[in-house]
Amino acid sequence: MWFFACSSEQNHVQGVDSLAKSKKASSVVTYRRPSLGKVLWQNKTLILMCLPAIVFFFVFSYMPMPGAYIAFTNFQYNKGIFDSPFVGLRNFQFLFQSGQLTLLLRNTVLYNLAFIILGNVLQLFFAIMLNEVQAKTYKKVSQSVMFLPYFISDVLVALLVYNLLNYDYGFISHLVRSLGGEMPKVYQNANAWPFIIVLVNLWKSTGYGTVVYFAAITGMDSSMMEAAQIDGANAWQRIRYITLPTLKPTVIILFLFAIGGILKGNFGLFYNLVGNNSMLFKTTDIIETYVYRSMMNSFNFSQSSAVGLFQSVVGFFIVLGANAFVKHLDPDYALF
Amino acid sequence: MRKMAALLIALMVLVMALPMTGIAEGAIDTSEHVKIVYLVTGDKPTNRTDEVLAKINELLTEKINAELEFRWIEWTDWQTQYNLALATQSGDIDLIGTATDWLDAWPNSQKGAFLPLSEDMLKTYAPKTWESVSEAHWELCKYNGEIYLMPEDNYAQWTNHGFMYRGDWAREAGLENGVHSWADLGVYFQYIKDNKDGVIPWDANGNGSSYSPQMAGGWQASHTGNIAIEGFPVSIFYGNSKDDPYTLSRYYLEGDELINFAKEMKKWADAGFWRADVLNYTGDVAAEMEEGQTGAHQHHTQTWTGERTTMERKQPGSDLGFFWFGEEANNLIALNITHGAMAVAAQSKHPERALMVYDLMRNDPEIYHLMQYGFEGEMYTVDENGLFSRPEGFEDGTDGVSFNFWWGRNDGLEYRNAELDWDAIQKLYETYDSVKIDYPYGQYIYDNSMVGVFMDNLSNVYNTYMPRIVFGMNDDPEAIVAEFRQALQDAGIETVMAEVQSQMDAVYKK
């Protein structure tokens, strides 16, 4: 995502550049729109840089798309996706008949909102702080340390959390008891988990997002800062009036990307932290874990694909809606 | 006209010669060297399996110009990986180890994962297997009139579940004859809790729902005559009793026994027989028991036979006993013959040769012994009583051989392990033999197409409530059972029961 943000900015710069060139030429000939081939040729370096991403999305996102048809079939292994019998919308019934849809949607959306909002605020905050730090080594080291949790697998994270919080032998339980307190049974208390899960997620993702924003800040035109400094703006004013407005497009793009997945939960995180502990489901069950629990015995590809398709289609319309809203506010910031 | 006659005669000759060419082809064409891929559950071995496989491949090449290759489905997430491998096959697998009770053999047959095996194919390419399996047993391997599975029907084993417990501690607890009921088990656990410092009576790893059907079904077997019906995604379908097997039991919907179970487990949970966070704990119970950190392990008889020897070595005098579910009510079902079976992959490019390979694996003494025990003399020896033993310092993990061939073991070729305590095992098996009944539902294969949607929601209800009932994680056992039953009703249990009953009636009440 960050890659796109950068490259589109560069594109913009190059566009201005070529416009200037063509202006020079236009003193002799009238301006003609360059052919597609010419545009491609002119931007060959940029296109080459984009190629890996284009190939990636083509292979992993566009090529499998026709396979979504599986959601409308009674899938037979020996017949393949397209020759299996068509059953219409029958596979979509399952989620709606479960009687759990409201709870699942509520949990999924609320968690994602918490992740997106708190996550972005924290990431911005740390990115700006990093930018203000002058000591180079300190900056590099702290950046790396913050980034690290991003690479720890959810399985390990769950194990860490269990070893901290479990009632009988957990580290925190020991600590609380040695201080004479009474440790609550965290793994039997559903109300504690929204906090734990959000906290763990923030711990894992803040470093990554911080680097993204930090990169955007580094890419800012430093002359503005210098000018502001000369005019006597203090640090707070510089952040408020220069850094934050400059970051606005990046924030909006990242937000629009994130909101498309608002119905999709992070299965690895939730399933590993909560597992099949049904005492916690009230506040921790998301669409993915519910589907997993229901399907793990029957192994029904069609039905699970139907749920996935439902999430994607709804996500698609939410993105469209959010984009239209952004466009309405300020057309410059819209994705398309 | 003459030309016409000549043509006709030529045609006649051709037609008459056809059967001859047929016979000539009866000798199976094995000129092409093929590789047969064998899909098997288990972790990729790090012992001497590859060496043994190379030797077996020499033999297979010599006999039928084929060789065998493994494709392992490792235990991590095996259910998903196994079904995924079957669903995405593209001629990359040939032989598939499967089972009707723990590896979804019937749903996979219904979804087209396996090749239907005609009698001719079996007779031609797996003649020894064809002969050794009785007609009645082949009947149990059919779906829609076609054979899909080759059953492991000549191998005595018991995989009924129960609790392994330490005989020495049971005697200390005053249980002179050991643990033989849930009530005894409660006494045993309480004794450990009170007297063995630092030992958790049963340090269950309740993360993952595998204990739910075992524990709930275990109590049910011990307190009713109900008989579990295999092949359902949710373990709530039972027949009434051996006298009335084809009427569905309403145990999970009404009656007091489930409430009694919930109350007892709540008592056990409150007494601290397992850890408070059992539902998120992922430890290795068997290993803990071997280290003396826990007093029980819940698994099946076959596991106990080996574990008893291991425990004797690691905890001398432990005298590991086995309390089997259903013991109080003498409610025991013999193992279904398709608890292990081999199938041929639907997309296999060499189904004939795959069958030939299987026939040798199952029936050829030399290959069978290599597969099961390794190189004779070097890796094992057999005494005059037909008992095999391993050399001094032999470790299975590094020196052994693991083909995980659980789909056609053959008592005609098996050696008994000299290390196992055959007196104890024999004693238990005799008890089993005196009370067992045959699995009554071999002919019935559940068809999920009518009520699948309900079944998935039932599956969720079960996986939501049952762990909390089994491990007593609730404030009021009576209330949670009531809640569970209401949720089953809301998820459409009555519709599903009616459908299952009518499917059963179609098979058994003609």
PDB file of N, CA and C in Angstrom, chain A residues 75-79 90 93-94 97-98 100 159 162 165-169 185 187-188 271-281 285 290 292-301 303, chain B residues 77 79-80 83-84 86-87 89 104 108 110-113 200 206-209 233 275-277 279-282 346-347 448-449 452-454 456-457 459-460 463-465 467-468 473-474:
ATOM      1  N   PHE A  75     -20.090 -28.814  -4.598  1.00  0.00           N
ATOM      2  CA  PHE A  75     -18.783 -29.160  -5.147  1.00  0.00           C
ATOM      3  C   PHE A  75     -18.476 -30.658  -5.071  1.00  0.00           C
ATOM      4  N   GLN A  76     -18.110 -31.230  -6.204  1.00  0.00           N
ATOM      5  CA  GLN A  76     -17.716 -32.635  -6.279  1.00  0.00           C
ATOM      6  C   GLN A  76     -16.250 -32.708  -6.690  1.00  0.00           C
ATOM      7  N   TYR A  77     -15.459 -33.429  -5.888  1.00  0.00           N
ATOM      8  CA  TYR A  77     -14.014 -33.460  -6.147  1.00  0.00           C
ATOM      9  C   TYR A  77     -13.679 -33.950  -7.545  1.00  0.00           C
ATOM     10  N   ASN A  78     -14.388 -34.991  -8.001  1.00  0.00           N
ATOM     11  CA  ASN A  78     -13.994 -35.588  -9.272  1.00  0.00           C
ATOM     12  C   ASN A  78     -14.535 -34.821 -10.473  1.00  0.00           C
ATOM     13  N   LYS A  79     -15.415 -33.853 -10.230  1.00  0.00           N
ATOM     14  CA  LYS A  79     -15.960 -33.093 -11.356  1.00  0.00           C
ATOM     15  C   LYS A  79     -15.316 -31.729 -11.503  1.00  0.00           C
ATOM     16  N   ARG A  90     -28.200 -21.666  -2.234  1.00  0.00           N
ATOM     17  CA  ARG A  90     -28.391 -22.541  -1.085  1.00  0.00           C
ATOM     18  C   ARG A  90     -27.242 -22.468  -0.078  1.00  0.00           C
ATOM     19  N   GLN A  93     -27.487 -19.832   2.712  1.00  0.00           N
ATOM     20  CA  GLN A  93     -28.482 -19.963   3.780  1.00  0.00           C
ATOM     21  C   GLN A  93     -27.860 -20.127   5.154  1.00  0.00           C
ATOM     22  N   PHE A  94     -26.807 -20.918   5.174  1.00  0.00           N
ATOM     23  CA  PHE A  94     -26.217 -21.352   6.431  1.00  0.00           C
ATOM     24  C   PHE A  94     -25.987 -20.218   7.417  1.00  0.00           C
ATOM     25  N   GLN A  97     -29.216 -18.614   8.599  1.00  0.00           N
ATOM     26  CA  GLN A  97     -30.056 -19.456   9.444  1.00  0.00           C
ATOM     27  C   GLN A  97     -29.465 -19.676  10.826  1.00  0.00           C
ATOM     28  N   SER A  98     -28.214 -19.308  10.995  1.00  0.00           N
ATOM     29  CA  SER A  98     -27.540 -19.658  12.234  1.00  0.00           C
ATOM     30  C   SER A  98     -28.115 -18.928  13.440  1.00  0.00           C
ATOM     31  N   GLN A 100     -26.943 -16.355  14.547  1.00  0.00           N
ATOM     32  CA  GLN A 100     -25.793 -15.743  15.212  1.00  0.00           C
ATOM     33  C   GLN A 100     -25.280 -14.536  14.428  1.00  0.00           C
ATOM     34  N   LEU A 159       0.464 -18.346  22.906  1.00  0.00           N
ATOM     35  CA  LEU A 159       1.187 -19.059  23.959  1.00  0.00           C
ATOM     36  C   LEU A 159       1.726 -18.067  25.002  1.00  0.00           C
ATOM     37  N   TYR A 162      -1.138 -16.854  27.058  1.00  0.00           N
ATOM     38  CA  TYR A 162      -1.565 -17.887  28.004  1.00  0.00           C
ATOM     39  C   TYR A 162      -0.605 -17.968  29.185  1.00  0.00           C
ATOM     40  N   LEU A 165      -1.282 -14.997  31.463  1.00  0.00           N
ATOM     41  CA  LEU A 165      -2.582 -14.768  32.091  1.00  0.00           C
ATOM     42  C   LEU A 165      -3.227 -15.982  32.732  1.00  0.00           C
ATOM     43  N   ASN A 166      -2.704 -17.203  32.497  1.00  0.00           N
ATOM     44  CA  ASN A 166      -3.487 -18.333  32.997  1.00  0.00           C
ATOM     45  C   ASN A 166      -3.502 -18.365  34.520  1.00  0.00           C
ATOM     46  N   TYR A 167      -4.616 -18.856  35.020  1.00  0.00           N
ATOM     47  CA  TYR A 167      -4.941 -18.706  36.432  1.00  0.00           C
ATOM     48  C   TYR A 167      -4.000 -19.478  37.352  1.00  0.00           C
ATOM     49  N   ASP A 168      -3.696 -20.734  36.979  1.00  0.00           N
ATOM     50  CA  ASP A 168      -2.948 -21.593  37.894  1.00  0.00           C
ATOM     51  C   ASP A 168      -1.458 -21.252  37.956  1.00  0.00           C
ATOM     52  N   TYR A 169      -0.863 -21.028  36.761  1.00  0.00           N
ATOM     53  CA  TYR A 169       0.585 -20.901  36.738  1.00  0.00           C
ATOM     54  C   TYR A 169       1.084 -19.653  36.018  1.00  0.00           C
ATOM     55  N   LYS A 185     -10.123 -15.000  37.031  1.00  0.00           N
ATOM     56  CA  LYS A 185      -9.968 -16.066  36.045  1.00  0.00           C
ATOM     57  C   LYS A 185     -10.230 -15.483  34.656  1.00  0.00           C
ATOM     58  N   TYR A 187      -9.487 -16.419  31.667  1.00  0.00           N
ATOM     59  CA  TYR A 187      -9.968 -17.298  30.602  1.00  0.00           C
ATOM     60  C   TYR A 187     -11.406 -17.762  30.814  1.00  0.00           C
ATOM     61  N   GLN A 188     -12.050 -17.259  31.878  1.00  0.00           N
ATOM     62  CA  GLN A 188     -13.464 -17.576  32.048  1.00  0.00           C
ATOM     63  C   GLN A 188     -14.305 -16.310  32.007  1.00  0.00           C
ATOM     64  N   TYR A 271      -8.453 -17.137  16.609  1.00  0.00           N
ATOM     65  CA  TYR A 271      -8.557 -18.569  16.866  1.00  0.00           C
ATOM     66  C   TYR A 271      -7.472 -19.024  17.826  1.00  0.00           C
ATOM     67  N   ASN A 272      -6.289 -18.471  17.676  1.00  0.00           N
ATOM     68  CA  ASN A 272      -5.213 -18.902  18.562  1.00  0.00           C
ATOM     69  C   ASN A 272      -5.392 -18.391  19.979  1.00  0.00           C
ATOM     70  N   LEU A 273      -5.856 -17.161  20.103  1.00  0.00           N
ATOM     71  CA  LEU A 273      -6.028 -16.602  21.445  1.00  0.00           C
ATOM     72  C   LEU A 273      -7.178 -17.266  22.191  1.00  0.00           C
ATOM     73  N   VAL A 274      -8.268 -17.512  21.492  1.00  0.00           N
ATOM     74  CA  VAL A 274      -9.482 -17.967  22.161  1.00  0.00           C
ATOM     75  C   VAL A 274      -9.680 -19.469  22.017  1.00  0.00           C
ATOM     76  N   GLY A 275      -9.318 -20.013  20.857  1.00  0.00           N
ATOM     77  CA  GLY A 275      -9.496 -21.433  20.618  1.00  0.00           C
ATOM     78  C   GLY A 275     -10.956 -21.818  20.681  1.00  0.00           C
ATOM     79  N   ASN A 276     -11.246 -22.937  21.305  1.00  0.00           N
ATOM     80  CA  ASN A 276     -12.643 -23.361  21.377  1.00  0.00           C
ATOM     81  C   ASN A 276     -13.224 -23.044  22.747  1.00  0.00           C
ATOM     82  N   ASN A 277     -12.636 -22.076  23.420  1.00  0.00           N
ATOM     83  CA  ASN A 277     -13.136 -21.716  24.745  1.00  0.00           C
ATOM     84  C   ASN A 277     -14.455 -20.970  24.610  1.00  0.00           C
ATOM     85  N   SER A 278     -15.546 -21.734  24.662  1.00  0.00           N
ATOM     86  CA  SER A 278     -16.842 -21.147  24.332  1.00  0.00           C
ATOM     87  C   SER A 278     -17.330 -20.190  25.399  1.00  0.00           C
ATOM     88  N   MET A 279     -16.654 -20.152  26.551  1.00  0.00           N
ATOM     89  CA  MET A 279     -17.069 -19.189  27.576  1.00  0.00           C
ATOM     90  C   MET A 279     -16.799 -17.772  27.102  1.00  0.00           C
ATOM     91  N   LEU A 280     -15.921 -17.632  26.127  1.00  0.00           N
ATOM     92  CA  LEU A 280     -15.531 -16.296  25.687  1.00  0.00           C
ATOM     93  C   LEU A 280     -16.204 -15.886  24.382  1.00  0.00           C
ATOM     94  N   PHE A 281     -16.971 -16.800  23.785  1.00  0.00           N
ATOM     95  CA  PHE A 281     -17.492 -16.537  22.442  1.00  0.00           C
ATOM     96  C   PHE A 281     -18.328 -15.267  22.349  1.00  0.00           C
ATOM     97  N   ASP A 285     -16.345 -14.112  19.296  1.00  0.00           N
ATOM     98  CA  ASP A 285     -16.643 -14.893  18.106  1.00  0.00           C
ATOM     99  C   ASP A 285     -16.799 -13.969  16.910  1.00  0.00           C
ATOM    100  N   TYR A 290     -16.506 -18.624  13.681  1.00  0.00           N
ATOM    101  CA  TYR A 290     -17.789 -19.329  13.666  1.00  0.00           C
ATOM    102  C   TYR A 290     -17.837 -20.308  12.494  1.00  0.00           C
ATOM    103  N   TYR A 292     -15.361 -21.574  10.894  1.00  0.00           N
ATOM    104  CA  TYR A 292     -14.403 -22.660  11.120  1.00  0.00           C
ATOM    105  C   TYR A 292     -15.005 -23.734  12.017  1.00  0.00           C
ATOM    106  N   ARG A 293     -15.626 -23.283  13.115  1.00  0.00           N
ATOM    107  CA  ARG A 293     -16.168 -24.233  14.064  1.00  0.00           C
ATOM    108  C   ARG A 293     -17.300 -25.057  13.458  1.00  0.00           C
ATOM    109  N   SER A 294     -18.078 -24.408  12.607  1.00  0.00           N
ATOM    110  CA  SER A 294     -19.212 -25.111  12.031  1.00  0.00           C
ATOM    111  C   SER A 294     -18.785 -26.064  10.924  1.00  0.00           C
ATOM    112  N   MET A 295     -17.727 -25.694  10.211  1.00  0.00           N
ATOM    113  CA  MET A 295     -17.369 -26.450   9.014  1.00  0.00           C
ATOM    114  C   MET A 295     -16.253 -27.446   9.245  1.00  0.00           C
ATOM    115  N   MET A 296     -15.560 -27.369  10.379  1.00  0.00           N
ATOM    116  CA  MET A 296     -14.349 -28.168  10.484  1.00  0.00           C
ATOM    117  C   MET A 296     -14.662 -29.653  10.459  1.00  0.00           C
ATOM    118  N   ASN A 297     -15.891 -30.004  10.798  1.00  0.00           N
ATOM    119  CA  ASN A 297     -16.239 -31.419  10.734  1.00  0.00           C
ATOM    120  C   ASN A 297     -16.824 -31.828   9.392  1.00  0.00           C
ATOM    121  N   SER A 298     -17.489 -30.899   8.716  1.00  0.00           N
ATOM    122  CA  SER A 298     -18.150 -31.304   7.473  1.00  0.00           C
ATOM    123  C   SER A 298     -17.328 -30.955   6.238  1.00  0.00           C
ATOM    124  N   PHE A 299     -16.365 -30.108   6.378  1.00  0.00           N
ATOM    125  CA  PHE A 299     -15.461 -29.780   5.287  1.00  0.00           C
ATOM    126  C   PHE A 299     -16.190 -29.416   4.005  1.00  0.00           C
ATOM    127  N   ASN A 300     -16.986 -28.381   4.109  1.00  0.00           N
ATOM    128  CA  ASN A 300     -17.796 -27.974   2.971  1.00  0.00           C
ATOM    129  C   ASN A 300     -17.201 -26.731   2.304  1.00  0.00           C
ATOM    130  N   PHE A 301     -16.495 -26.944   1.192  1.00  0.00           N
ATOM    131  CA  PHE A 301     -15.847 -25.833   0.485  1.00  0.00           C
ATOM    132  C   PHE A 301     -16.859 -24.803   0.014  1.00  0.00           C
ATOM    133  N   GLN A 303     -19.860 -23.963   1.048  1.00  0.00           N
ATOM    134  CA  GLN A 303     -20.459 -23.086   2.040  1.00  0.00           C
ATOM    135  C   GLN A 303     -19.461 -22.086   2.593  1.00  0.00           C
TER     136      GLN A 303
ATOM    137  N   ASP B  77      -2.939 -29.740  12.220  1.00  0.00           N
ATOM    138  CA  ASP B  77      -4.069 -29.385  11.374  1.00  0.00           C
ATOM    139  C   ASP B  77      -4.402 -30.491  10.369  1.00  0.00           C
ATOM    140  N   GLN B  79      -6.810 -32.675   9.909  1.00  0.00           N
ATOM    141  CA  GLN B  79      -8.130 -32.867   9.310  1.00  0.00           C
ATOM    142  C   GLN B  79      -8.293 -32.001   8.074  1.00  0.00           C
ATOM    143  N   THR B  80      -7.893 -30.738   8.214  1.00  0.00           N
ATOM    144  CA  THR B  80      -8.010 -29.815   7.098  1.00  0.00           C
ATOM    145  C   THR B  80      -7.078 -30.223   5.964  1.00  0.00           C
ATOM    146  N   ASN B  83      -8.301 -33.449   4.057  1.00  0.00           N
ATOM    147  CA  ASN B  83      -9.430 -33.233   3.159  1.00  0.00           C
ATOM    148  C   ASN B  83      -9.045 -32.342   1.980  1.00  0.00           C
ATOM    149  N   LEU B  84      -8.154 -31.400   2.248  1.00  0.00           N
ATOM    150  CA  LEU B  84      -7.693 -30.515   1.183  1.00  0.00           C
ATOM    151  C   LEU B  84      -6.912 -31.302   0.128  1.00  0.00           C
ATOM    152  N   LEU B  86      -7.280 -34.375  -0.625  1.00  0.00           N
ATOM    153  CA  LEU B  86      -8.226 -35.175  -1.398  1.00  0.00           C
ATOM    154  C   LEU B  86      -8.987 -34.310  -2.397  1.00  0.00           C
ATOM    155  N   ALA B  87      -9.345 -33.114  -1.953  1.00  0.00           N
ATOM    156  CA  ALA B  87     -10.165 -32.254  -2.805  1.00  0.00           C
ATOM    157  C   ALA B  87      -9.371 -31.712  -3.979  1.00  0.00           C
ATOM    158  N   GLN B  89      -6.767 -33.110  -5.503  1.00  0.00           N
ATOM    159  CA  GLN B  89      -5.943 -34.099  -6.198  1.00  0.00           C
ATOM    160  C   GLN B  89      -6.016 -33.894  -7.713  1.00  0.00           C
ATOM    161  N   ASP B 104     -13.385 -39.432   7.641  1.00  0.00           N
ATOM    162  CA  ASP B 104     -14.428 -39.007   6.698  1.00  0.00           C
ATOM    163  C   ASP B 104     -14.474 -39.806   5.404  1.00  0.00           C
ATOM    164  N   ASN B 108     -16.198 -38.319   1.851  1.00  0.00           N
ATOM    165  CA  ASN B 108     -15.269 -38.178   0.739  1.00  0.00           C
ATOM    166  C   ASN B 108     -15.663 -39.058  -0.444  1.00  0.00           C
ATOM    167  N   GLN B 110     -18.758 -39.711  -1.158  1.00  0.00           N
ATOM    168  CA  GLN B 110     -19.890 -38.982  -1.734  1.00  0.00           C
ATOM    169  C   GLN B 110     -19.438 -37.799  -2.565  1.00  0.00           C
ATOM    170  N   LYS B 111     -18.347 -37.167  -2.142  1.00  0.00           N
ATOM    171  CA  LYS B 111     -17.867 -35.999  -2.873  1.00  0.00           C
ATOM    172  C   LYS B 111     -16.985 -36.387  -4.052  1.00  0.00           C
ATOM    173  N   GLY B 112     -16.801 -37.675  -4.278  1.00  0.00           N
ATOM    174  CA  GLY B 112     -16.062 -38.093  -5.472  1.00  0.00           C
ATOM    175  C   GLY B 112     -14.555 -38.104  -5.316  1.00  0.00           C
ATOM    176  N   ALA B 113     -14.050 -38.313  -4.093  1.00  0.00           N
ATOM    177  CA  ALA B 113     -12.603 -38.319  -3.910  1.00  0.00           C
ATOM    178  C   ALA B 113     -11.983 -39.672  -4.266  1.00  0.00           C
ATOM    179  N   ILE B 200      -1.474 -32.662  38.959  1.00  0.00           N
ATOM    180  CA  ILE B 200      -2.845 -32.365  38.577  1.00  0.00           C
ATOM    181  C   ILE B 200      -3.499 -33.689  38.223  1.00  0.00           C
ATOM    182  N   GLY B 206      -7.517 -29.210  27.027  1.00  0.00           N
ATOM    183  CA  GLY B 206      -8.866 -29.038  26.475  1.00  0.00           C
ATOM    184  C   GLY B 206      -8.967 -28.091  25.303  1.00  0.00           C
ATOM    185  N   ASN B 207      -7.834 -27.596  24.821  1.00  0.00           N
ATOM    186  CA  ASN B 207      -7.875 -26.697  23.673  1.00  0.00           C
ATOM    187  C   ASN B 207      -8.007 -27.531  22.405  1.00  0.00           C
ATOM    188  N   GLY B 208      -9.103 -27.371  21.702  1.00  0.00           N
ATOM    189  CA  GLY B 208      -9.452 -28.322  20.640  1.00  0.00           C
ATOM    190  C   GLY B 208     -10.560 -29.152  21.218  1.00  0.00           C
ATOM    191  N   SER B 209     -11.559 -29.452  20.458  1.00  0.00           N
ATOM    192  CA  SER B 209     -12.771 -29.997  21.081  1.00  0.00           C
ATOM    193  C   SER B 209     -12.767 -31.510  21.137  1.00  0.00           C
ATOM    194  N   PRO B 233     -21.039 -35.376  11.334  1.00  0.00           N
ATOM    195  CA  PRO B 233     -20.141 -34.312  11.752  1.00  0.00           C
ATOM    196  C   PRO B 233     -20.332 -33.895  13.217  1.00  0.00           C
ATOM    197  N   ARG B 275      -6.897 -28.096  35.338  1.00  0.00           N
ATOM    198  CA  ARG B 275      -6.583 -26.691  35.608  1.00  0.00           C
ATOM    199  C   ARG B 275      -7.747 -25.772  35.239  1.00  0.00           C
ATOM    200  N   ALA B 276      -7.783 -24.615  35.844  1.00  0.00           N
ATOM    201  CA  ALA B 276      -8.901 -23.696  35.653  1.00  0.00           C
ATOM    202  C   ALA B 276      -8.989 -23.229  34.197  1.00  0.00           C
ATOM    203  N   ASP B 277      -7.839 -23.152  33.507  1.00  0.00           N
ATOM    204  CA  ASP B 277      -7.847 -22.678  32.135  1.00  0.00           C
ATOM    205  C   ASP B 277      -7.744 -23.835  31.148  1.00  0.00           C
ATOM    206  N   LEU B 279      -9.577 -25.046  29.006  1.00  0.00           N
ATOM    207  CA  LEU B 279     -10.047 -24.870  27.633  1.00  0.00           C
ATOM    208  C   LEU B 279      -9.034 -24.171  26.738  1.00  0.00           C
ATOM    209  N   ASN B 280      -7.987 -23.620  27.333  1.00  0.00           N
ATOM    210  CA  ASN B 280      -6.942 -23.007  26.509  1.00  0.00           C
ATOM    211  C   ASN B 280      -5.592 -23.690  26.685  1.00  0.00           C
ATOM    212  N   TYR B 281      -5.585 -24.799  27.422  1.00  0.00           N
ATOM    213  CA  TYR B 281      -4.312 -25.458  27.684  1.00  0.00           C
ATOM    214  C   TYR B 281      -3.967 -26.438  26.569  1.00  0.00           C
ATOM    215  N   THR B 282      -2.677 -26.457  26.162  1.00  0.00           N
ATOM    216  CA  THR B 282      -2.293 -27.285  25.018  1.00  0.00           C
ATOM    217  C   THR B 282      -1.139 -28.241  25.329  1.00  0.00           C
ATOM    218  N   ALA B 346      -9.513 -40.918  -6.930  1.00  0.00           N
ATOM    219  CA  ALA B 346     -10.356 -40.823  -8.117  1.00  0.00           C
ATOM    220  C   ALA B 346      -9.556 -40.406  -9.346  1.00  0.00           C
ATOM    221  N   GLN B 347      -8.557 -39.550  -9.141  1.00  0.00           N
ATOM    222  CA  GLN B 347      -7.816 -39.025 -10.287  1.00  0.00           C
ATOM    223  C   GLN B 347      -6.537 -39.810 -10.558  1.00  0.00           C
ATOM    224  N   ASN B 448     -25.670 -36.264   3.710  1.00  0.00           N
ATOM    225  CA  ASN B 448     -25.705 -34.899   4.253  1.00  0.00           C
ATOM    226  C   ASN B 448     -26.430 -33.911   3.346  1.00  0.00           C
ATOM    227  N   SER B 449     -26.860 -34.365   2.154  1.00  0.00           N
ATOM    228  CA  SER B 449     -27.324 -33.383   1.174  1.00  0.00           C
ATOM    229  C   SER B 449     -28.650 -32.740   1.560  1.00  0.00           C
ATOM    230  N   GLY B 452     -27.826 -30.622   5.411  1.00  0.00           N
ATOM    231  CA  GLY B 452     -26.466 -30.151   5.675  1.00  0.00           C
ATOM    232  C   GLY B 452     -26.401 -28.800   6.364  1.00  0.00           C
ATOM    233  N   VAL B 453     -27.298 -27.894   5.950  1.00  0.00           N
ATOM    234  CA  VAL B 453     -27.280 -26.549   6.528  1.00  0.00           C
ATOM    235  C   VAL B 453     -27.542 -26.605   8.028  1.00  0.00           C
ATOM    236  N   PHE B 454     -28.530 -27.424   8.411  1.00  0.00           N
ATOM    237  CA  PHE B 454     -28.838 -27.570   9.834  1.00  0.00           C
ATOM    238  C   PHE B 454     -27.652 -28.195  10.567  1.00  0.00           C
ATOM    239  N   ASP B 456     -24.504 -28.087  10.035  1.00  0.00           N
ATOM    240  CA  ASP B 456     -23.391 -27.199  10.332  1.00  0.00           C
ATOM    241  C   ASP B 456     -23.689 -26.323  11.543  1.00  0.00           C
ATOM    242  N   ASN B 457     -24.937 -25.877  11.660  1.00  0.00           N
ATOM    243  CA  ASN B 457     -25.277 -25.066  12.823  1.00  0.00           C
ATOM    244  C   ASN B 457     -25.337 -25.904  14.094  1.00  0.00           C
ATOM    245  N   SER B 459     -23.453 -28.422  14.575  1.00  0.00           N
ATOM    246  CA  SER B 459     -22.041 -28.631  14.870  1.00  0.00           C
ATOM    247  C   SER B 459     -21.519 -27.471  15.708  1.00  0.00           C
ATOM    248  N   ASN B 460     -21.912 -26.281  15.348  1.00  0.00           N
ATOM    249  CA  ASN B 460     -21.482 -25.117  16.105  1.00  0.00           C
ATOM    250  C   ASN B 460     -22.061 -25.106  17.518  1.00  0.00           C
ATOM    251  N   ASN B 463     -20.149 -27.626  19.561  1.00  0.00           N
ATOM    252  CA  ASN B 463     -18.791 -27.174  19.883  1.00  0.00           C
ATOM    253  C   ASN B 463     -18.779 -25.951  20.797  1.00  0.00           C
ATOM    254  N   THR B 464     -19.914 -25.268  20.906  1.00  0.00           N
ATOM    255  CA  THR B 464     -20.000 -24.132  21.809  1.00  0.00           C
ATOM    256  C   THR B 464     -20.288 -24.595  23.239  1.00  0.00           C
ATOM    257  N   TYR B 465     -21.263 -25.492  23.394  1.00  0.00           N
ATOM    258  CA  TYR B 465     -21.707 -25.841  24.740  1.00  0.00           C
ATOM    259  C   TYR B 465     -20.980 -27.033  25.344  1.00  0.00           C
ATOM    260  N   PRO B 467     -17.896 -28.348  25.326  1.00  0.00           N
ATOM    261  CA  PRO B 467     -16.676 -28.194  26.125  1.00  0.00           C
ATOM    262  C   PRO B 467     -16.947 -27.611  27.507  1.00  0.00           C
ATOM    263  N   ARG B 468     -17.924 -26.730  27.597  1.00  0.00           N
ATOM    264  CA  ARG B 468     -18.238 -26.117  28.890  1.00  0.00           C
ATOM    265  C   ARG B 468     -18.909 -27.112  29.818  1.00  0.00           C
ATOM    266  N   MET B 473     -17.227 -25.871  33.088  1.00  0.00           N
ATOM    267  CA  MET B 473     -16.981 -24.429  33.035  1.00  0.00           C
ATOM    268  C   MET B 473     -18.319 -23.696  32.946  1.00  0.00           C
ATOM    269  N   ASN B 474     -19.070 -23.738  34.018  1.00  0.00           N
ATOM    270  CA  ASN B 474     -20.369 -23.068  34.031  1.00  0.00           C
ATOM    271  C   ASN B 474     -20.758 -22.837  35.473  1.00  0.00           C
TER     272      ASN B 474
END
